[in-house]
mmCIF file of C-alpha atoms in Angstrom:
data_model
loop_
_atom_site.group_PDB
_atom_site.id
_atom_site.type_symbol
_atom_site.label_atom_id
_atom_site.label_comp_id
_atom_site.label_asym_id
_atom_site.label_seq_id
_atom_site.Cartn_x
_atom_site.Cartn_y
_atom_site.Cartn_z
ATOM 1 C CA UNK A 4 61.944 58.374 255.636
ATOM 2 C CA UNK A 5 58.830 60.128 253.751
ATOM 3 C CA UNK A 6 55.557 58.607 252.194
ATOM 4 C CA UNK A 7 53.811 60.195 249.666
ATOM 5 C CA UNK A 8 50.485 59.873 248.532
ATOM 6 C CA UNK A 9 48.718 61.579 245.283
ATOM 7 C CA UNK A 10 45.118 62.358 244.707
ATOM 8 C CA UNK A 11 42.910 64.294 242.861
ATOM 9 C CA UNK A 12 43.533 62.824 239.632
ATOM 10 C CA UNK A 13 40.252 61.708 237.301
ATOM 11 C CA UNK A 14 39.301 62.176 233.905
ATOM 12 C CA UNK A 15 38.507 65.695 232.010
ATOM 13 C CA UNK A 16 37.775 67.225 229.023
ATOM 14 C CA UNK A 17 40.185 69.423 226.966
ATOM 15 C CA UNK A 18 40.235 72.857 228.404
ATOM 16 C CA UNK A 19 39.285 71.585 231.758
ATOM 17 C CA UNK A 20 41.112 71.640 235.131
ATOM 18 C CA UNK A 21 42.384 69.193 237.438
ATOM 19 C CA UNK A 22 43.618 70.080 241.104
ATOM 20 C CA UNK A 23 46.338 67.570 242.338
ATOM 21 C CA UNK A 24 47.305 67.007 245.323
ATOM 22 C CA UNK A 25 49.954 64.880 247.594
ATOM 23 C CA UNK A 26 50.208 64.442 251.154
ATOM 24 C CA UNK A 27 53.875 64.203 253.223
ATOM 25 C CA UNK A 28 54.260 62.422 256.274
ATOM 26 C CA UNK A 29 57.791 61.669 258.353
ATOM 27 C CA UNK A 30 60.981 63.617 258.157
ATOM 28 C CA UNK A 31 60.202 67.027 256.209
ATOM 29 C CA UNK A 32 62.532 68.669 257.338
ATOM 30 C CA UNK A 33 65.052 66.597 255.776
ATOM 31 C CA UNK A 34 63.383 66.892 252.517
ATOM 32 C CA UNK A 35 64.188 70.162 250.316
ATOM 33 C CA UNK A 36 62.398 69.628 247.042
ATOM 34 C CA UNK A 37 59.134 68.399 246.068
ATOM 35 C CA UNK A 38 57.936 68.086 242.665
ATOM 36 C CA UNK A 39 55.628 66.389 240.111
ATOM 37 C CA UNK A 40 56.214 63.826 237.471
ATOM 38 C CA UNK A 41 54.134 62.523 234.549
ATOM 39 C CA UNK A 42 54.936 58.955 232.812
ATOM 40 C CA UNK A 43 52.524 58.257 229.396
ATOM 41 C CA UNK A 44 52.041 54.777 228.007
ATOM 42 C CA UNK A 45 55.539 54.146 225.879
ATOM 43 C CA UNK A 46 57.224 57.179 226.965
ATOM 44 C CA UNK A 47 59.270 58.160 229.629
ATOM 45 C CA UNK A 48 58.800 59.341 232.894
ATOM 46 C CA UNK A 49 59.260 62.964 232.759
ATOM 47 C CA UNK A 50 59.527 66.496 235.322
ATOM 48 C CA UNK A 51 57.016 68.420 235.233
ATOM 49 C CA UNK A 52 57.276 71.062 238.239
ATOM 50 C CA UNK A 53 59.151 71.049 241.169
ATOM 51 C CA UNK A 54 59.350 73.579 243.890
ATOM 52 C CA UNK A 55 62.059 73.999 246.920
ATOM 53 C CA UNK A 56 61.188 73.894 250.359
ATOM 54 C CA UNK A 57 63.247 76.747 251.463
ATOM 55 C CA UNK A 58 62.727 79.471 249.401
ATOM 56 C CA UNK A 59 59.683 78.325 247.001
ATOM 57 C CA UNK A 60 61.989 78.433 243.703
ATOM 58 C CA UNK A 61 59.537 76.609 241.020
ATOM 59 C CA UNK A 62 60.583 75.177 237.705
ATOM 60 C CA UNK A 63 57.962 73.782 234.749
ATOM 61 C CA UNK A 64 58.561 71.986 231.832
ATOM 62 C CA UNK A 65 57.859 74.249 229.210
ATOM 63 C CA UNK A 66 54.935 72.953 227.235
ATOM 64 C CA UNK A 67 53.106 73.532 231.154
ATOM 65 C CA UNK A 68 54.019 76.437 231.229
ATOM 66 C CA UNK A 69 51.027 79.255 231.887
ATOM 67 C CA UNK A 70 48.703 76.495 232.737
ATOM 68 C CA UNK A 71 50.161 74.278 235.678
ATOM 69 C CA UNK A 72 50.549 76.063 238.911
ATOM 70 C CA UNK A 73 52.743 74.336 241.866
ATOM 71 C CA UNK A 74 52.322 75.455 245.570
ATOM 72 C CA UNK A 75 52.932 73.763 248.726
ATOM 73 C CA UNK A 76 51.023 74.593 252.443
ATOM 74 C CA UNK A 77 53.088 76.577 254.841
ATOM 75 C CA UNK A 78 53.886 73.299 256.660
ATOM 76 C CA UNK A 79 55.300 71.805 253.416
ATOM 77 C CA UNK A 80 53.017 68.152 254.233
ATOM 78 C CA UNK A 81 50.480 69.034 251.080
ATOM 79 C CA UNK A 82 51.817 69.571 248.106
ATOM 80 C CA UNK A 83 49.596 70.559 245.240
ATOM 81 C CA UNK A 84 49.306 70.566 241.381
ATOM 82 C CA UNK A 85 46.945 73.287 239.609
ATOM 83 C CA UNK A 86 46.325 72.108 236.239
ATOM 84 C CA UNK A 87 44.114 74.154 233.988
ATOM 85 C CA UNK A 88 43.606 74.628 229.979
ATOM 86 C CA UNK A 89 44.368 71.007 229.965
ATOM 87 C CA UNK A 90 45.265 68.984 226.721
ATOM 88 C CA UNK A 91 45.059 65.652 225.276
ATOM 89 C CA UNK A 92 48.912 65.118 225.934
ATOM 90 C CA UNK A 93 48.623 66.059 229.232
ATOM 91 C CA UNK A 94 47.398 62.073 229.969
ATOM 92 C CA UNK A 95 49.849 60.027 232.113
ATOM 93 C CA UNK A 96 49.856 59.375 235.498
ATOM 94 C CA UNK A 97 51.281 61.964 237.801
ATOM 95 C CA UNK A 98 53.630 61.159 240.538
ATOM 96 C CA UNK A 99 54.888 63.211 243.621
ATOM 97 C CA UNK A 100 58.185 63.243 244.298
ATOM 98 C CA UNK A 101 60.532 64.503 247.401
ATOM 99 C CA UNK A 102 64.476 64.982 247.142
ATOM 100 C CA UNK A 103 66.385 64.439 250.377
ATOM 101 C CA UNK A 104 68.814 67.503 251.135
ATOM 102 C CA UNK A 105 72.204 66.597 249.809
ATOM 103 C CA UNK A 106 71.199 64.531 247.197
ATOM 104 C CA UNK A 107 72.164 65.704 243.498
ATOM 105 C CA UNK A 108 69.417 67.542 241.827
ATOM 106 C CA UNK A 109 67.253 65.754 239.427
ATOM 107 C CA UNK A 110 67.435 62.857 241.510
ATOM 108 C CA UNK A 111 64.242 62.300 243.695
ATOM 109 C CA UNK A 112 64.675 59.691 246.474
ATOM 110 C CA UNK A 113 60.923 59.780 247.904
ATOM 111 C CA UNK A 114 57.388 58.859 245.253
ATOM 112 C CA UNK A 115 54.192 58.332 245.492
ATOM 113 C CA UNK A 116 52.311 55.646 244.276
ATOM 114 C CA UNK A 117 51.015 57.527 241.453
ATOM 115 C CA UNK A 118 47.508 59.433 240.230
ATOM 116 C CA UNK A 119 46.012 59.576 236.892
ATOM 117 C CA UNK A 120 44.759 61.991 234.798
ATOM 118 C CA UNK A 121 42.593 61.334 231.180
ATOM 119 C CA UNK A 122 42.292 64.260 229.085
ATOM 120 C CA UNK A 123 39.745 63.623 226.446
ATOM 121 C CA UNK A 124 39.012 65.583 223.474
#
């Protein structure tokens, strides 16, 4: 079992940055994927980074791309979101998420409860 929990999220201005972050508690070890996920009002929840706990292989959505950052402590229990030259469409609340080894990629068994960030123009 893991528990996640998100914070850092508030509100900014376009152009600003936002550092997320999410701490990991119980079995890491069993855990080998961590990533972030955004839901809007009316849309669907959607990726946006994930990184793997063995080698540090990242992916991004590509409209992040060049402005989000992912990274993880050595320890892999803080997991963290960079967000910079942030937009308007960049609002939804952002969720950490942890894939159990053996599980099918894309499919995220551990979330958090969820942090949001308001980008205003």
């Amino acid at each position: 079992q893991v528990q996640l929990v998100e914070s850092g999220g508030g509100s900014v201005r376009a152009g600003g940055s936002l550092k997320l972050s999410c701490a990991a508690s119980g079995n890491i070890p069993y855990v080998c994927e961590m990533g972030w996920f955004r839901q809007a009002p009316g849309k669907e929840r959607e990726s946006v980074s994930t990184i793997r706990n063995d080698d540090g292989t990242t992916t991004y959505i590509d409209s992040v791309k060049g402005r989000f950052t992912i990274s993880q402590d050595n320890d892999k229990r803080t997991l963290y979101l960079q967000m910079n030259s942030l937009k308007t469409e960049d609002t939804a609340r952002y969720y950490c998420a942890a894939r159990r080894c053996g599980t099918p990629y894309s499919t995220m068994n551990y979330w958090g409860q969820g942090t949001q960030v308001t980008v205003s123009s």
